Amino acid sequence: MTLPQGRRSSTFTRLLRHGFTDPSAAERLLAAPGLDAVRADPVLLDALGATADPDVALLGLVRLVEAQPEESAGTDRRELLDTLVSSKPLRDRLLGVLGASEALADHLARHPRDWRALVTYEAADLHPGVEEFERCLAGATDPVSLRVAYRRCLLSIAARDVCGTTDVAQTAAELADLATATLRAALAMARAAAPADAAQCRLAVIAMGKCGGHELNYVSDVDVIFVGEAADGVDEGKALRAATRLASHLMRICSDTTVEGTIWPVDANLRPEGRNGPLVRTLSSHLAYYQRWAKTWEFQALLKARPVAGDAELGEEYAAAVAPLVWQAAERENFVADVQKMRRRVIANIPAGEVDRELKLGPGGLRDVEFAVQLLQLVHGRADASLRSGTTLDALAALAAGGYVGRVDATQLDDAYRFLRSLEHRIQLYRLRRTHLVPEDDADLRRIGRSLGMRTEPLTDLGRAWKRHTTVVRRLHEKLFYRPLLDAVAQLAPGETRLSTEAARERLVALGYADPAAALRHLEALASGVTRKAAIQRTLLPVLLGWFADSADPDAGLLGFRKVSDALGKTPWYLRLLRDEGAAAENLARVLSAGRLAPDLLLRAPEAVALLGDERGLEPRGRAALVQEVLAAVSRADGPEQAVAAARGVRRRELFRTTAADLIASYGSAGTDAGALVDRVGTAVSDLTAATIAGALRAVVRDGWGDELPTRFAVIGVGRFGGRELGYGSDADVLFVHEPREGVDDQEAAKAANKVVAEMRRLLQLPSADPPLLIDADLRPEGKSGPLVRTLKSYAAYYRRWSLVWESQALLRAEPVAGDADLGRAFVELVDPLRYPAEGLGEEAVREIRRLKARMETERLPRGADPTLHTKLGRGGLSDVEWTVQLLQLGHAWAEPGLRTTRTREALAAACAAGLIPGEEAGILDEAWVLATRVRNAVMLVRGRAGDTFPSDGRELAAVGRYLGYEAGHVGDMLDDYRRTTRRARAVVEARFYGA
């Protein structure tokens, strides 16, 4: 029958007003014959309009009515509809479920009498436990009937959830209890199917993860561990095989897909050795593994271990045995770093297109809350048994009650976690599928928003709430660990609970602080008081403490920050820098905690911290700009000592710029180009050294001779200096050349030149707050026995008559760095024929170079040094690579212009391009040279003094590892990788240099 237009329009409008998005379809459904008795009842329409999705709820209701059994369709249908209209509890529960879960509507359509499970409204029904669920499942005799019974129980849990009868924590606990009952039922089926196996063993099922923590989702893997023991008189091996068959059958009963679908996967991969280990172990085998082999994350997982099925006595024995191991985990080396690294790894594995929708694993998601809470539990649960709950919200409440977490922070985190778990539940409930992704479809988002009580603008309100809560979690999950450390030394408001000194000490030790008492004193000095400086530092310190903890030396980082703060705390721009420049604070923390060199440079002139707040402040400056600034500073000074002090001051600031940029880049994102970092450091330090020498030269000449020296004078860089490959700890290898001006006596010119050299070296090494610059002229003709300065003619005469092949080799890296530019170019023209000999080297010269190299390897390696780890003279180290490249230059640069460079990597690349060395071998040599150079730089950065070998001190060695990109606890991998890299390089050297 066709309804009048006016009537249709009125119904259409009413449906729209009640939240239907497809009123036309809803009208057709309401006209279904089965709804005759209730179609006009306003109570039904109001109840449908109150559901998460009225359209879906109405469709589910029609399907349920039509599915009533044929033999009693009239009676059953009438009973359903009468109860629906007359009983508000049933109406709210049934329609609430139908509007929130398409999957449970499908279940009701297949099992139309199961709606009666929602009728009862007893006190026990409101909060059922394991026993009630076991009774509900008792009639199940096979996997199919178990699934039907499970869904019936799930129906009642979902009904209480969507109606608000239970909160999200109670719902999660009920789901965990239902899982417990299901595991027990499945184990009973497995035992009934194999009574002989059941008789031979004792088997306990230990719940892990969310099931163990009493906080399960609607659809989730149920994580378990199986523990088995032999029954009396049964061989252990035979008993374990029987227990394994029972456990496997239990897993299949729950996981297999049947005509009624599946329940959930049972995941036993948290067991010792994961999927590679035996499915069932004895208790002693478990303990042996945990005591010897287990990683930090495994103890973190055991925090939620709870016996749920099988042999109760064995399960309790397991729980009692592993508990002490769990609460000792925080004493493990690198404990906090391991936990935080695991969290970072989880985030890194999220597909890029899903990270913004990932509710569980993404930044600001559920896992951030859980990791933060578990970290605090493991640190403080050793001494405080009240913290040993496997349930996240219970543990968070206990942490707040004990003063381990601020009350306001705990409340905000509790609210955020409840919202995110509710959102997760609603997403999974709709189709009963395991997912943690927030959907993108507007209809899905609208349904979820309405189910959470957002009725006016569900899409907008849901998006805002989700963003607000994830922002809170992002902000708090790191702060949660560090903020109470400040409260432990600060004045608290009445009623607030303070973290005890012992608890603060425990937390600092867990973070890697070697001297927690000193750290607490620093925190007190930094955070106490009512000044603006103290307020800003109280805000910043929780984050800084996290960054310090991520380094190899948190103590040094915190001490350095206190010193910088004491020096600059009253400077307005410094406070603004800390408050406003997001990257500046993190950069400062990285620099202060990475070793001794950079903090020493900074603390000599703390104002250099301003470089860290400028986006381009860490970019290296070119040689021309540096020379210009140094010469300007020298010209303003009164005497030579003040002038050179000014030049050294510029050098100190620029060294800090270079070290800071290097450290920040090295601690930055994965995939940093190590070769580019080495080149940048080498160029920057070499340019800075050249500018400093130029300034010293100008200061000495101006003081002794005014504007012009009686002889033209040039400084030639050789070795790493000439190759623009200086490291932080390198001396400046140079040659000095002069040429008397017209009319000047040779002796007078030589005297002036020698005086300049002596005064430059003295001034650059004067004790001061700035690092000295050591000038080494030992590569000059005749070495230490020869004159410090020669004229161009003297060099020409010597090289023509006395020059040895090693001197030609040394001249390969000769480059003018300061002084008279024309004289420098003339020197280069003089030595070019020696370093790039026409037709290359003769066989005797090649043999001589090889003899020299072999002699150096045997005589110059320090006594007791490990040749596999010595970066300069060790196998495959700097000397090996450089001599190999230089031999190619001496032999072929006359014909290959690309080889006429002072830089090792450029020459190696040119040799490869010219076909003189295969690309693979060139790559091996380049990798070894870059790695050895970085190790030398790292040693200087960490120790504050130069060294050619890895440090022996454990903390210093760890800091070198962090600089090279290795996570805490992986210095062994670093040493193995170094040996592997240099071993491959040595094999190339044997073939290419020695011709082996």
Short mmCIF file of N, CA and C in Angstrom, two decimals, residues 118-254:
data_model
loop_
_atom_site.label_atom_id
_atom_site.label_comp_id
_atom_site.label_asym_id
_atom_site.label_seq_id
_atom_site.Cartn_x
_atom_site.Cartn_y
_atom_site.Cartn_z
N LEU A 118 19.91 -11.33 26.90
CA LEU A 118 19.93 -9.92 27.30
C LEU A 118 18.77 -9.53 28.19
N VAL A 119 17.88 -10.47 28.46
CA VAL A 119 16.66 -10.12 29.22
C VAL A 119 16.97 -9.97 30.70
N THR A 120 17.78 -10.87 31.24
CA THR A 120 18.00 -10.89 32.69
C THR A 120 18.69 -9.61 33.14
N TYR A 121 18.38 -9.20 34.34
CA TYR A 121 18.93 -7.95 34.86
C TYR A 121 19.24 -8.14 36.34
N GLU A 122 19.92 -9.27 36.63
CA GLU A 122 20.26 -9.60 38.00
C GLU A 122 21.57 -8.90 38.40
N ALA A 123 21.81 -8.85 39.71
CA ALA A 123 23.05 -8.22 40.18
C ALA A 123 24.28 -8.96 39.65
N ALA A 124 24.21 -10.30 39.64
CA ALA A 124 25.32 -11.10 39.13
C ALA A 124 25.52 -10.87 37.64
N ASP A 125 24.43 -10.60 36.95
CA ASP A 125 24.51 -10.37 35.51
C ASP A 125 25.25 -9.08 35.20
N LEU A 126 25.22 -8.13 36.13
CA LEU A 126 25.86 -6.85 35.87
C LEU A 126 27.37 -6.98 35.82
N HIS A 127 27.94 -7.82 36.66
CA HIS A 127 29.39 -7.94 36.70
C HIS A 127 29.79 -9.41 36.80
N PRO A 128 29.60 -10.17 35.75
CA PRO A 128 29.94 -11.60 35.81
C PRO A 128 31.45 -11.79 35.88
N GLY A 129 31.85 -12.91 36.49
CA GLY A 129 33.27 -13.25 36.55
C GLY A 129 33.53 -14.56 35.83
N VAL A 130 34.68 -15.15 36.09
CA VAL A 130 35.08 -16.37 35.40
C VAL A 130 34.07 -17.49 35.65
N GLU A 131 33.60 -17.62 36.89
CA GLU A 131 32.68 -18.73 37.21
C GLU A 131 31.38 -18.61 36.42
N GLU A 132 30.84 -17.38 36.32
CA GLU A 132 29.60 -17.19 35.55
C GLU A 132 29.83 -17.53 34.09
N PHE A 133 30.97 -17.11 33.56
CA PHE A 133 31.23 -17.41 32.15
C PHE A 133 31.46 -18.91 31.94
N GLU A 134 32.09 -19.55 32.89
CA GLU A 134 32.27 -21.01 32.77
C GLU A 134 30.92 -21.71 32.73
N ARG A 135 29.95 -21.25 33.52
CA ARG A 135 28.62 -21.86 33.48
C ARG A 135 27.98 -21.63 32.11
N CYS A 136 28.18 -20.43 31.55
CA CYS A 136 27.60 -20.14 30.22
C CYS A 136 28.20 -21.03 29.14
N LEU A 137 29.47 -21.41 29.32
CA LEU A 137 30.14 -22.22 28.30
C LEU A 137 30.04 -23.72 28.58
N ALA A 138 29.46 -24.06 29.70
CA ALA A 138 29.49 -25.47 30.14
C ALA A 138 28.83 -26.42 29.14
N GLY A 139 27.82 -25.95 28.41
CA GLY A 139 27.13 -26.84 27.49
C GLY A 139 27.86 -27.08 26.19
N ALA A 140 28.95 -26.39 25.95
CA ALA A 140 29.69 -26.55 24.69
C ALA A 140 30.47 -27.85 24.72
N THR A 141 30.33 -28.63 23.65
CA THR A 141 30.99 -29.94 23.60
C THR A 141 32.00 -30.06 22.46
N ASP A 142 32.03 -29.09 21.59
CA ASP A 142 32.94 -29.13 20.44
C ASP A 142 33.27 -27.68 20.06
N PRO A 143 34.25 -27.47 19.16
CA PRO A 143 34.65 -26.10 18.81
C PRO A 143 33.51 -25.25 18.26
N VAL A 144 32.58 -25.85 17.52
CA VAL A 144 31.49 -25.05 16.94
C VAL A 144 30.57 -24.55 18.04
N SER A 145 30.12 -25.45 18.92
CA SER A 145 29.22 -25.02 20.00
C SER A 145 29.93 -24.08 20.97
N LEU A 146 31.25 -24.23 21.11
CA LEU A 146 32.01 -23.31 21.96
C LEU A 146 31.96 -21.90 21.38
N ARG A 147 32.06 -21.79 20.06
CA ARG A 147 32.00 -20.46 19.42
C ARG A 147 30.63 -19.81 19.63
N VAL A 148 29.58 -20.61 19.49
CA VAL A 148 28.22 -20.08 19.67
C VAL A 148 28.05 -19.60 21.11
N ALA A 149 28.48 -20.39 22.06
CA ALA A 149 28.36 -20.01 23.47
C ALA A 149 29.22 -18.78 23.78
N TYR A 150 30.41 -18.75 23.19
CA TYR A 150 31.29 -17.60 23.39
C TYR A 150 30.63 -16.32 22.90
N ARG A 151 30.02 -16.37 21.68
CA ARG A 151 29.36 -15.18 21.13
C ARG A 151 28.17 -14.76 22.00
N ARG A 152 27.49 -15.74 22.58
CA ARG A 152 26.35 -15.42 23.45
C ARG A 152 26.84 -14.63 24.68
N CYS A 153 27.96 -15.07 25.22
CA CYS A 153 28.54 -14.33 26.35
C CYS A 153 29.02 -12.95 25.91
N LEU A 154 29.62 -12.92 24.73
CA LEU A 154 30.11 -11.65 24.21
C LEU A 154 28.97 -10.66 24.01
N LEU A 155 27.81 -11.20 23.62
CA LEU A 155 26.62 -10.39 23.41
C LEU A 155 26.25 -9.63 24.70
N SER A 156 26.29 -10.33 25.82
CA SER A 156 25.92 -9.69 27.09
C SER A 156 26.97 -8.67 27.52
N ILE A 157 28.28 -8.97 27.26
CA ILE A 157 29.35 -8.01 27.59
C ILE A 157 29.18 -6.74 26.77
N ALA A 158 28.95 -6.91 25.47
CA ALA A 158 28.79 -5.75 24.60
C ALA A 158 27.57 -4.93 24.98
N ALA A 159 26.50 -5.60 25.37
CA ALA A 159 25.28 -4.88 25.76
C ALA A 159 25.54 -4.00 26.97
N ARG A 160 26.21 -4.54 27.98
CA ARG A 160 26.53 -3.73 29.16
C ARG A 160 27.45 -2.58 28.79
N ASP A 161 28.36 -2.83 27.86
CA ASP A 161 29.32 -1.82 27.45
C ASP A 161 28.63 -0.66 26.74
N VAL A 162 27.85 -0.94 25.69
CA VAL A 162 27.26 0.14 24.88
C VAL A 162 26.19 0.90 25.65
N CYS A 163 25.60 0.27 26.67
CA CYS A 163 24.60 0.96 27.47
C CYS A 163 25.21 1.74 28.63
N GLY A 164 26.52 1.61 28.82
CA GLY A 164 27.16 2.35 29.89
C GLY A 164 27.02 1.71 31.25
N THR A 165 26.53 0.47 31.30
CA THR A 165 26.40 -0.23 32.58
C THR A 165 27.77 -0.53 33.16
N THR A 166 28.72 -0.83 32.29
CA THR A 166 30.11 -1.04 32.72
C THR A 166 31.00 -0.02 32.03
N ASP A 167 32.08 0.37 32.70
CA ASP A 167 33.03 1.28 32.04
C ASP A 167 34.04 0.46 31.25
N VAL A 168 34.96 1.15 30.60
CA VAL A 168 35.87 0.46 29.69
C VAL A 168 36.78 -0.51 30.44
N ALA A 169 37.18 -0.18 31.66
CA ALA A 169 38.05 -1.08 32.43
C ALA A 169 37.30 -2.34 32.83
N GLN A 170 36.04 -2.18 33.24
CA GLN A 170 35.24 -3.35 33.61
C GLN A 170 34.96 -4.23 32.40
N THR A 171 34.72 -3.58 31.25
CA THR A 171 34.48 -4.35 30.03
C THR A 171 35.71 -5.17 29.66
N ALA A 172 36.88 -4.52 29.73
CA ALA A 172 38.12 -5.22 29.39
C ALA A 172 38.37 -6.38 30.35
N ALA A 173 38.04 -6.18 31.64
CA ALA A 173 38.21 -7.25 32.62
C ALA A 173 37.25 -8.41 32.32
N GLU A 174 36.01 -8.09 31.96
CA GLU A 174 35.04 -9.15 31.62
C GLU A 174 35.52 -9.93 30.39
N LEU A 175 36.03 -9.23 29.40
CA LEU A 175 36.54 -9.92 28.21
C LEU A 175 37.69 -10.85 28.57
N ALA A 176 38.56 -10.41 29.51
CA ALA A 176 39.66 -11.27 29.95
C ALA A 176 39.13 -12.48 30.72
N ASP A 177 38.10 -12.26 31.53
CA ASP A 177 37.50 -13.39 32.27
C ASP A 177 36.83 -14.38 31.31
N LEU A 178 36.16 -13.84 30.29
CA LEU A 178 35.56 -14.73 29.29
C LEU A 178 36.64 -15.52 28.56
N ALA A 179 37.78 -14.88 28.25
CA ALA A 179 38.89 -15.60 27.61
C ALA A 179 39.42 -16.69 28.52
N THR A 180 39.51 -16.39 29.83
CA THR A 180 39.96 -17.41 30.78
C THR A 180 39.03 -18.61 30.77
N ALA A 181 37.73 -18.35 30.84
CA ALA A 181 36.76 -19.45 30.81
C ALA A 181 36.84 -20.23 29.52
N THR A 182 37.08 -19.53 28.41
CA THR A 182 37.17 -20.18 27.10
C THR A 182 38.40 -21.08 27.03
N LEU A 183 39.55 -20.59 27.53
CA LEU A 183 40.76 -21.41 27.54
C LEU A 183 40.55 -22.67 28.39
N ARG A 184 39.85 -22.52 29.49
CA ARG A 184 39.59 -23.69 30.35
C ARG A 184 38.69 -24.69 29.62
N ALA A 185 37.67 -24.16 28.93
CA ALA A 185 36.77 -25.06 28.20
C ALA A 185 37.52 -25.76 27.07
N ALA A 186 38.38 -25.02 26.36
CA ALA A 186 39.14 -25.61 25.26
C ALA A 186 40.10 -26.67 25.77
N LEU A 187 40.75 -26.39 26.91
CA LEU A 187 41.67 -27.38 27.48
C LEU A 187 40.90 -28.63 27.91
N ALA A 188 39.69 -28.44 28.46
CA ALA A 188 38.87 -29.60 28.85
C ALA A 188 38.53 -30.45 27.63
N MET A 189 38.21 -29.79 26.51
CA MET A 189 37.93 -30.54 25.27
C MET A 189 39.16 -31.29 24.80
N ALA A 190 40.32 -30.63 24.84
CA ALA A 190 41.56 -31.28 24.40
C ALA A 190 41.88 -32.47 25.28
N ARG A 191 41.69 -32.33 26.60
CA ARG A 191 41.97 -33.44 27.51
C ARG A 191 40.98 -34.59 27.28
N ALA A 192 39.70 -34.24 27.02
CA ALA A 192 38.70 -35.28 26.77
C ALA A 192 39.00 -36.04 25.49
N ALA A 193 39.59 -35.34 24.51
CA ALA A 193 39.90 -35.99 23.23
C ALA A 193 41.14 -36.86 23.33
N ALA A 194 41.99 -36.63 24.32
CA ALA A 194 43.23 -37.41 24.46
C ALA A 194 43.46 -37.72 25.93
N PRO A 195 42.65 -38.58 26.53
CA PRO A 195 42.78 -38.86 27.98
C PRO A 195 44.14 -39.44 28.35
N ALA A 196 44.73 -40.18 27.43
CA ALA A 196 46.05 -40.76 27.74
C ALA A 196 47.09 -39.66 27.91
N ASP A 197 47.06 -38.69 27.01
CA ASP A 197 47.99 -37.55 27.14
C ASP A 197 47.72 -36.79 28.43
N ALA A 198 46.45 -36.58 28.74
CA ALA A 198 46.10 -35.83 29.94
C ALA A 198 46.61 -36.53 31.20
N ALA A 199 46.63 -37.85 31.17
CA ALA A 199 47.06 -38.60 32.35
C ALA A 199 48.56 -38.55 32.54
N GLN A 200 49.31 -38.26 31.50
CA GLN A 200 50.77 -38.33 31.57
C GLN A 200 51.42 -37.03 32.03
N CYS A 201 50.68 -35.94 32.07
CA CYS A 201 51.34 -34.65 32.33
C CYS A 201 50.46 -33.72 33.15
N ARG A 202 51.14 -32.75 33.72
CA ARG A 202 50.47 -31.59 34.32
C ARG A 202 50.73 -30.41 33.38
N LEU A 203 49.69 -29.70 33.02
CA LEU A 203 49.84 -28.60 32.07
C LEU A 203 49.17 -27.35 32.65
N ALA A 204 49.93 -26.25 32.71
CA ALA A 204 49.37 -24.97 33.16
C ALA A 204 49.42 -23.97 32.01
N VAL A 205 48.37 -23.19 31.90
CA VAL A 205 48.31 -22.15 30.87
C VAL A 205 48.47 -20.81 31.58
N ILE A 206 49.48 -20.05 31.15
CA ILE A 206 49.77 -18.74 31.74
C ILE A 206 49.35 -17.67 30.73
N ALA A 207 48.43 -16.82 31.13
CA ALA A 207 48.00 -15.73 30.25
C ALA A 207 49.04 -14.61 30.31
N MET A 208 49.30 -14.02 29.16
CA MET A 208 50.25 -12.90 29.06
C MET A 208 49.52 -11.72 28.43
N GLY A 209 50.24 -10.64 28.22
CA GLY A 209 49.67 -9.51 27.49
C GLY A 209 48.40 -8.99 28.12
N LYS A 210 47.47 -8.58 27.27
CA LYS A 210 46.25 -7.95 27.77
C LYS A 210 45.35 -8.95 28.51
N CYS A 211 45.37 -10.19 28.11
CA CYS A 211 44.59 -11.20 28.85
C CYS A 211 45.17 -11.38 30.24
N GLY A 212 46.48 -11.50 30.32
CA GLY A 212 47.12 -11.63 31.62
C GLY A 212 46.91 -10.39 32.48
N GLY A 213 46.86 -9.24 31.84
CA GLY A 213 46.67 -7.99 32.57
C GLY A 213 45.22 -7.67 32.89
N HIS A 214 44.32 -8.56 32.55
CA HIS A 214 42.90 -8.37 32.85
C HIS A 214 42.36 -7.13 32.12
N GLU A 215 42.79 -6.94 30.87
CA GLU A 215 42.38 -5.74 30.12
C GLU A 215 42.31 -6.06 28.62
N LEU A 216 41.54 -7.11 28.30
CA LEU A 216 41.51 -7.61 26.93
C LEU A 216 40.61 -6.76 26.03
N ASN A 217 40.89 -6.80 24.73
CA ASN A 217 40.04 -6.14 23.73
C ASN A 217 38.92 -7.09 23.31
N TYR A 218 38.00 -6.57 22.50
CA TYR A 218 36.96 -7.44 21.92
C TYR A 218 37.58 -8.47 21.00
N VAL A 219 38.53 -8.04 20.18
CA VAL A 219 39.18 -8.97 19.25
C VAL A 219 40.68 -8.78 19.39
N SER A 220 41.36 -9.79 19.89
CA SER A 220 42.79 -9.68 20.14
C SER A 220 43.37 -11.08 20.18
N ASP A 221 44.64 -11.18 19.79
CA ASP A 221 45.33 -12.44 20.08
C ASP A 221 45.34 -12.63 21.59
N VAL A 222 45.19 -13.86 22.03
CA VAL A 222 45.33 -14.16 23.45
C VAL A 222 46.72 -14.77 23.63
N ASP A 223 47.60 -14.01 24.28
CA ASP A 223 48.99 -14.44 24.47
C ASP A 223 49.07 -15.39 25.65
N VAL A 224 49.77 -16.52 25.46
CA VAL A 224 49.89 -17.50 26.54
C VAL A 224 51.30 -18.07 26.55
N ILE A 225 51.64 -18.66 27.67
CA ILE A 225 52.83 -19.48 27.83
C ILE A 225 52.37 -20.80 28.46
N PHE A 226 52.92 -21.90 27.98
CA PHE A 226 52.54 -23.21 28.52
C PHE A 226 53.68 -23.75 29.39
N VAL A 227 53.32 -24.25 30.57
CA VAL A 227 54.28 -24.87 31.48
C VAL A 227 53.83 -26.31 31.72
N GLY A 228 54.73 -27.25 31.55
CA GLY A 228 54.37 -28.65 31.72
C GLY A 228 55.29 -29.37 32.69
N GLU A 229 54.75 -30.35 33.35
CA GLU A 229 55.55 -31.23 34.22
C GLU A 229 55.02 -32.65 34.05
N ALA A 230 55.86 -33.62 34.33
CA ALA A 230 55.47 -35.03 34.21
C ALA A 230 54.58 -35.43 35.39
N ALA A 231 53.58 -36.24 35.09
CA ALA A 231 52.79 -36.85 36.17
C ALA A 231 53.68 -37.86 36.89
N ASP A 232 53.29 -38.26 38.06
CA ASP A 232 54.09 -39.18 38.86
C ASP A 232 54.40 -40.45 38.07
N GLY A 233 55.70 -40.77 38.03
CA GLY A 233 56.11 -42.00 37.40
C GLY A 233 56.23 -41.94 35.89
N VAL A 234 56.03 -40.78 35.27
CA VAL A 234 56.08 -40.66 33.81
C VAL A 234 57.39 -40.00 33.40
N ASP A 235 58.01 -40.53 32.36
CA ASP A 235 59.24 -39.95 31.82
C ASP A 235 58.99 -38.50 31.38
N GLU A 236 59.94 -37.62 31.70
CA GLU A 236 59.74 -36.19 31.42
C GLU A 236 59.58 -35.91 29.93
N GLY A 237 60.40 -36.52 29.11
CA GLY A 237 60.31 -36.29 27.67
C GLY A 237 58.96 -36.73 27.13
N LYS A 238 58.49 -37.89 27.58
CA LYS A 238 57.18 -38.39 27.14
C LYS A 238 56.07 -37.47 27.61
N ALA A 239 56.19 -36.97 28.84
CA ALA A 239 55.17 -36.08 29.39
C ALA A 239 55.13 -34.75 28.63
N LEU A 240 56.29 -34.25 28.27
CA LEU A 240 56.32 -32.97 27.54
C LEU A 240 55.73 -33.11 26.14
N ARG A 241 55.94 -34.27 25.52
CA ARG A 241 55.33 -34.49 24.20
C ARG A 241 53.81 -34.55 24.33
N ALA A 242 53.33 -35.18 25.38
CA ALA A 242 51.89 -35.25 25.62
C ALA A 242 51.34 -33.85 25.89
N ALA A 243 52.05 -33.08 26.71
CA ALA A 243 51.61 -31.72 27.03
C ALA A 243 51.60 -30.83 25.79
N THR A 244 52.58 -31.03 24.91
CA THR A 244 52.64 -30.25 23.67
C THR A 244 51.45 -30.56 22.78
N ARG A 245 51.05 -31.85 22.71
CA ARG A 245 49.88 -32.21 21.90
C ARG A 245 48.61 -31.56 22.47
N LEU A 246 48.48 -31.57 23.80
CA LEU A 246 47.32 -30.94 24.43
C LEU A 246 47.29 -29.44 24.16
N ALA A 247 48.45 -28.78 24.32
CA ALA A 247 48.54 -27.34 24.11
C ALA A 247 48.22 -26.99 22.65
N SER A 248 48.75 -27.76 21.73
CA SER A 248 48.48 -27.51 20.30
C SER A 248 47.00 -27.66 19.99
N HIS A 249 46.37 -28.70 20.58
CA HIS A 249 44.94 -28.91 20.34
C HIS A 249 44.13 -27.75 20.93
N LEU A 250 44.50 -27.32 22.13
CA LEU A 250 43.82 -26.16 22.73
C LEU A 250 43.88 -24.95 21.79
N MET A 251 45.06 -24.69 21.24
CA MET A 251 45.22 -23.54 20.35
C MET A 251 44.33 -23.68 19.11
N ARG A 252 44.24 -24.89 18.56
CA ARG A 252 43.41 -25.10 17.37
C ARG A 252 41.93 -24.92 17.69
N ILE A 253 41.52 -25.41 18.83
CA ILE A 253 40.11 -25.29 19.22
C ILE A 253 39.70 -23.82 19.23
N CYS A 254 40.56 -22.96 19.72
CA CYS A 254 40.23 -21.53 19.79
C CYS A 254 40.45 -20.81 18.46
#
